[in-house]
Amino acid sequence: MSENWEEVQDTAAGWMNEAGKMLRQSLHESLKIDTKSNPNDLVTEMDFKIERFLTENIEKTYPHHKVMGEEEAGADIESTDGVLWIIDPIDGTTNFVHQKYNFAISVAVVQDGIGKVGLIYNVMQDEWFMAQEGKGAYLNGERLPQVTEVDLSEAVIGLNGRWLAREKRDGEQSLHTMVRKSRSVRNFGSAAIELAYLACGRLDSYISFRLAPWDYAAGLVLLKEVGAVVTNFNEKEPSMLKKDTILAARPKLHKQLLHYVHNHEGFEK
Ligand code: IPD
Ligand code: CA
Ligand code: CA
């Protein structure tokens, strides 16, 4: 079935706008907060509420599409055949709880494994990052230019300090060496925002040892449109179905950074 991606994008943005209002409103109320896999893995009632809101709207409007979300939707999905929505209702839940700032709603629409539409809404800054395959990427309606090149010595890299603290590798190929050779590192606490920041030139790279498709699927659509390169640490397309490593960067920098992450054996628990 052929889809009208423009309409899909506008419809998704309408729901995300509503969801953004719900999130802002919730910051004035007391939140029920739980933990998931470990004490640092937070989830709130709003993560579930927003995911259900988006899922119900998608299922009502596009009954032939599938939905996969971080909290509940599509846990049994094993194939990217057809149209699949990949959603993170709140990316940056720790920020949502602690800072009430720097969190995003991330929505990607993927057809047969190919990203067609990507939207990242940075709720408190009211910044909309949107892209459609082959149609460019936009920040608040303004088209983003193609990324330019930058050397590692002038690059600012998005990287969570936990990966550095736990790294097993040492020496010339280690992350520590990479960080020393870079201009600086930043961690915003939302992978979606960090990928969007790479798309608009606020970061030069973003690296993670473990992310899920809902963290990066929308960012991938944006980044392809501005000519940035996104792969896993072994130079393959990141998985749309299971967790993966992520190396996203301006093209030449991506090649430079592969040296530090290629075949990385991981980190200490
Ligand atoms: C997390 C954020 C964070 C990243 C974690 C993700 P969540 O998503 O994107 O920046 O470092 O790996 O799990 O749990 O806030 O949706
Ligand atoms: Ca996330
Ligand atoms: Ca989330």
Short mmCIF file of N, CA, C and O in Angstrom, two decimals, residues 106-161:
data_model
loop_
_atom_site.label_atom_id
_atom_site.label_comp_id
_atom_site.label_asym_id
_atom_site.label_seq_id
_atom_site.Cartn_x
_atom_site.Cartn_y
_atom_site.Cartn_z
N SER A 106 10.01 10.99 20.65
CA SER A 106 10.67 10.58 19.40
C SER A 106 9.77 9.59 18.65
O SER A 106 9.34 8.58 19.22
N VAL A 107 9.48 9.90 17.40
CA VAL A 107 8.59 9.05 16.60
C VAL A 107 9.21 8.83 15.22
O VAL A 107 9.55 9.80 14.53
N ALA A 108 9.36 7.57 14.85
CA ALA A 108 9.83 7.24 13.50
C ALA A 108 8.80 6.37 12.81
O ALA A 108 8.13 5.56 13.46
N VAL A 109 8.65 6.54 11.50
CA VAL A 109 7.80 5.64 10.73
C VAL A 109 8.68 4.99 9.68
O VAL A 109 9.33 5.66 8.88
N VAL A 110 8.69 3.66 9.73
CA VAL A 110 9.64 2.87 8.94
C VAL A 110 8.85 1.92 8.04
O VAL A 110 7.88 1.32 8.49
N GLN A 111 9.22 1.85 6.77
CA GLN A 111 8.53 0.91 5.86
C GLN A 111 9.52 -0.13 5.38
O GLN A 111 10.56 0.21 4.80
N ASP A 112 9.21 -1.38 5.59
CA ASP A 112 10.10 -2.49 5.22
C ASP A 112 11.54 -2.21 5.67
O ASP A 112 12.51 -2.40 4.90
N GLY A 113 11.68 -1.69 6.85
CA GLY A 113 13.01 -1.45 7.44
C GLY A 113 13.64 -0.13 7.06
O GLY A 113 14.72 0.21 7.56
N ILE A 114 13.00 0.64 6.17
CA ILE A 114 13.60 1.91 5.74
C ILE A 114 12.87 3.08 6.40
O ILE A 114 11.64 3.19 6.31
N GLY A 115 13.65 3.97 7.04
CA GLY A 115 13.06 5.12 7.73
C GLY A 115 12.43 6.09 6.73
O GLY A 115 13.09 6.56 5.82
N LYS A 116 11.14 6.34 6.88
CA LYS A 116 10.43 7.25 5.96
C LYS A 116 10.20 8.61 6.58
O LYS A 116 10.31 9.63 5.91
N VAL A 117 9.83 8.61 7.87
CA VAL A 117 9.52 9.86 8.56
C VAL A 117 10.18 9.81 9.94
O VAL A 117 10.17 8.77 10.60
N GLY A 118 10.78 10.92 10.35
CA GLY A 118 11.36 10.98 11.70
C GLY A 118 11.00 12.30 12.35
O GLY A 118 11.16 13.36 11.74
N LEU A 119 10.49 12.24 13.58
CA LEU A 119 10.15 13.47 14.31
C LEU A 119 10.71 13.39 15.72
O LEU A 119 10.53 12.39 16.41
N ILE A 120 11.39 14.44 16.12
CA ILE A 120 11.87 14.55 17.50
C ILE A 120 11.39 15.90 18.02
O ILE A 120 11.70 16.94 17.44
N TYR A 121 10.60 15.84 19.10
CA TYR A 121 10.06 17.07 19.66
C TYR A 121 10.69 17.30 21.03
O TYR A 121 10.43 16.56 21.99
N ASN A 122 11.55 18.31 21.10
CA ASN A 122 12.17 18.71 22.36
C ASN A 122 11.14 19.60 23.08
O ASN A 122 10.97 20.77 22.75
N VAL A 123 10.46 18.98 24.05
CA VAL A 123 9.21 19.55 24.58
C VAL A 123 9.39 20.92 25.25
O VAL A 123 8.66 21.86 24.97
N MET A 124 10.37 21.06 26.14
CA MET A 124 10.48 22.30 26.90
C MET A 124 11.08 23.44 26.08
O MET A 124 10.75 24.60 26.27
N GLN A 125 11.97 23.09 25.14
CA GLN A 125 12.53 24.13 24.26
C GLN A 125 11.59 24.42 23.09
O GLN A 125 11.85 25.30 22.29
N ASP A 126 10.54 23.61 22.97
CA ASP A 126 9.59 23.72 21.85
C ASP A 126 10.32 23.68 20.50
O ASP A 126 10.06 24.49 19.62
N GLU A 127 11.24 22.74 20.38
CA GLU A 127 11.97 22.59 19.11
C GLU A 127 11.50 21.32 18.40
O GLU A 127 11.49 20.24 18.99
N TRP A 128 11.13 21.51 17.13
CA TRP A 128 10.64 20.41 16.31
C TRP A 128 11.68 20.05 15.26
O TRP A 128 12.03 20.88 14.43
N PHE A 129 12.15 18.83 15.33
CA PHE A 129 13.04 18.31 14.29
C PHE A 129 12.23 17.31 13.48
O PHE A 129 11.67 16.37 14.04
N MET A 130 12.15 17.54 12.16
CA MET A 130 11.34 16.65 11.33
C MET A 130 12.07 16.34 10.04
O MET A 130 12.74 17.21 9.48
N ALA A 131 11.90 15.11 9.56
CA ALA A 131 12.50 14.76 8.27
C ALA A 131 11.65 13.69 7.59
O ALA A 131 11.00 12.87 8.26
N GLN A 132 11.67 13.76 6.27
CA GLN A 132 11.07 12.70 5.46
C GLN A 132 12.15 12.21 4.51
O GLN A 132 12.93 13.03 4.01
N GLU A 133 12.17 10.93 4.24
CA GLU A 133 13.18 10.36 3.35
C GLU A 133 13.21 11.11 2.01
O GLU A 133 12.16 11.28 1.36
N GLY A 134 14.37 11.63 1.65
CA GLY A 134 14.54 12.30 0.37
C GLY A 134 14.02 13.72 0.30
O GLY A 134 14.11 14.39 -0.72
N LYS A 135 13.45 14.23 1.41
CA LYS A 135 12.84 15.57 1.39
C LYS A 135 13.53 16.55 2.31
O LYS A 135 13.05 17.66 2.55
N GLY A 136 14.66 16.15 2.90
CA GLY A 136 15.39 17.06 3.77
C GLY A 136 14.94 17.00 5.23
O GLY A 136 13.90 16.40 5.55
N ALA A 137 15.75 17.61 6.08
CA ALA A 137 15.44 17.65 7.52
C ALA A 137 15.21 19.11 7.90
O ALA A 137 15.83 20.03 7.35
N TYR A 138 14.32 19.33 8.87
CA TYR A 138 13.91 20.69 9.24
C TYR A 138 13.96 20.87 10.75
O TYR A 138 13.64 19.94 11.51
N LEU A 139 14.34 22.07 11.15
CA LEU A 139 14.24 22.46 12.56
C LEU A 139 13.28 23.65 12.62
O LEU A 139 13.55 24.70 12.02
N ASN A 140 12.17 23.47 13.31
CA ASN A 140 11.12 24.49 13.38
C ASN A 140 10.81 25.09 12.00
O ASN A 140 10.74 26.31 11.84
N GLY A 141 10.68 24.21 11.01
CA GLY A 141 10.26 24.64 9.67
C GLY A 141 11.38 25.13 8.77
O GLY A 141 11.15 25.38 7.60
N GLU A 142 12.58 25.26 9.32
CA GLU A 142 13.69 25.73 8.49
C GLU A 142 14.58 24.58 8.07
O GLU A 142 15.01 23.79 8.91
N ARG A 143 14.86 24.51 6.76
CA ARG A 143 15.62 23.37 6.27
C ARG A 143 17.05 23.38 6.82
O ARG A 143 17.73 24.42 6.80
N LEU A 144 17.50 22.23 7.29
CA LEU A 144 18.86 22.13 7.83
C LEU A 144 19.83 21.87 6.68
O LEU A 144 19.56 21.05 5.79
N PRO A 145 20.99 22.56 6.69
CA PRO A 145 21.97 22.32 5.62
C PRO A 145 22.68 20.98 5.79
O PRO A 145 22.60 20.36 6.86
N GLN A 146 23.36 20.53 4.73
CA GLN A 146 24.17 19.32 4.82
C GLN A 146 25.29 19.55 5.83
O GLN A 146 25.81 20.68 5.94
N VAL A 147 25.66 18.52 6.54
CA VAL A 147 26.74 18.69 7.52
C VAL A 147 28.07 18.92 6.79
O VAL A 147 28.28 18.44 5.69
N THR A 148 28.95 19.67 7.43
CA THR A 148 30.28 19.91 6.88
C THR A 148 31.24 18.97 7.62
O THR A 148 30.84 18.24 8.52
N GLU A 149 32.52 19.01 7.22
CA GLU A 149 33.48 18.11 7.86
C GLU A 149 34.18 18.81 9.02
O GLU A 149 34.31 20.03 9.03
N VAL A 150 34.65 18.02 9.98
CA VAL A 150 35.41 18.58 11.09
C VAL A 150 36.40 17.49 11.56
O VAL A 150 36.08 16.30 11.51
N ASP A 151 37.58 17.91 11.95
CA ASP A 151 38.55 16.95 12.45
C ASP A 151 38.28 16.65 13.92
O ASP A 151 37.72 17.50 14.63
N LEU A 152 38.71 15.49 14.37
CA LEU A 152 38.52 15.11 15.77
C LEU A 152 39.03 16.19 16.73
O LEU A 152 38.41 16.46 17.76
N SER A 153 40.13 16.83 16.37
CA SER A 153 40.71 17.84 17.27
C SER A 153 39.77 19.04 17.47
O SER A 153 39.93 19.79 18.42
N GLU A 154 38.80 19.19 16.56
CA GLU A 154 37.85 20.32 16.70
C GLU A 154 36.43 19.84 16.96
O GLU A 154 35.48 20.62 16.87
N ALA A 155 36.30 18.54 17.26
CA ALA A 155 34.96 17.96 17.37
C ALA A 155 34.45 17.94 18.81
O ALA A 155 35.21 17.67 19.74
N VAL A 156 33.15 18.21 18.96
CA VAL A 156 32.47 18.05 20.24
C VAL A 156 31.60 16.79 20.13
O VAL A 156 30.74 16.71 19.24
N ILE A 157 31.85 15.84 21.02
CA ILE A 157 31.24 14.51 20.90
C ILE A 157 30.21 14.29 22.00
O ILE A 157 30.50 14.54 23.17
N GLY A 158 29.04 13.84 21.62
CA GLY A 158 28.01 13.46 22.60
C GLY A 158 28.33 12.07 23.13
O GLY A 158 28.35 11.10 22.36
N LEU A 159 28.61 11.98 24.43
CA LEU A 159 29.03 10.70 25.02
C LEU A 159 28.67 10.68 26.49
O LEU A 159 28.96 11.64 27.22
N ASN A 160 28.03 9.60 26.93
CA ASN A 160 27.69 9.45 28.34
C ASN A 160 28.95 8.98 29.10
O ASN A 160 29.57 7.99 28.74
N GLY A 161 29.30 9.71 30.17
CA GLY A 161 30.49 9.40 30.96
C GLY A 161 30.53 7.99 31.52
O GLY A 161 31.59 7.46 31.81
#
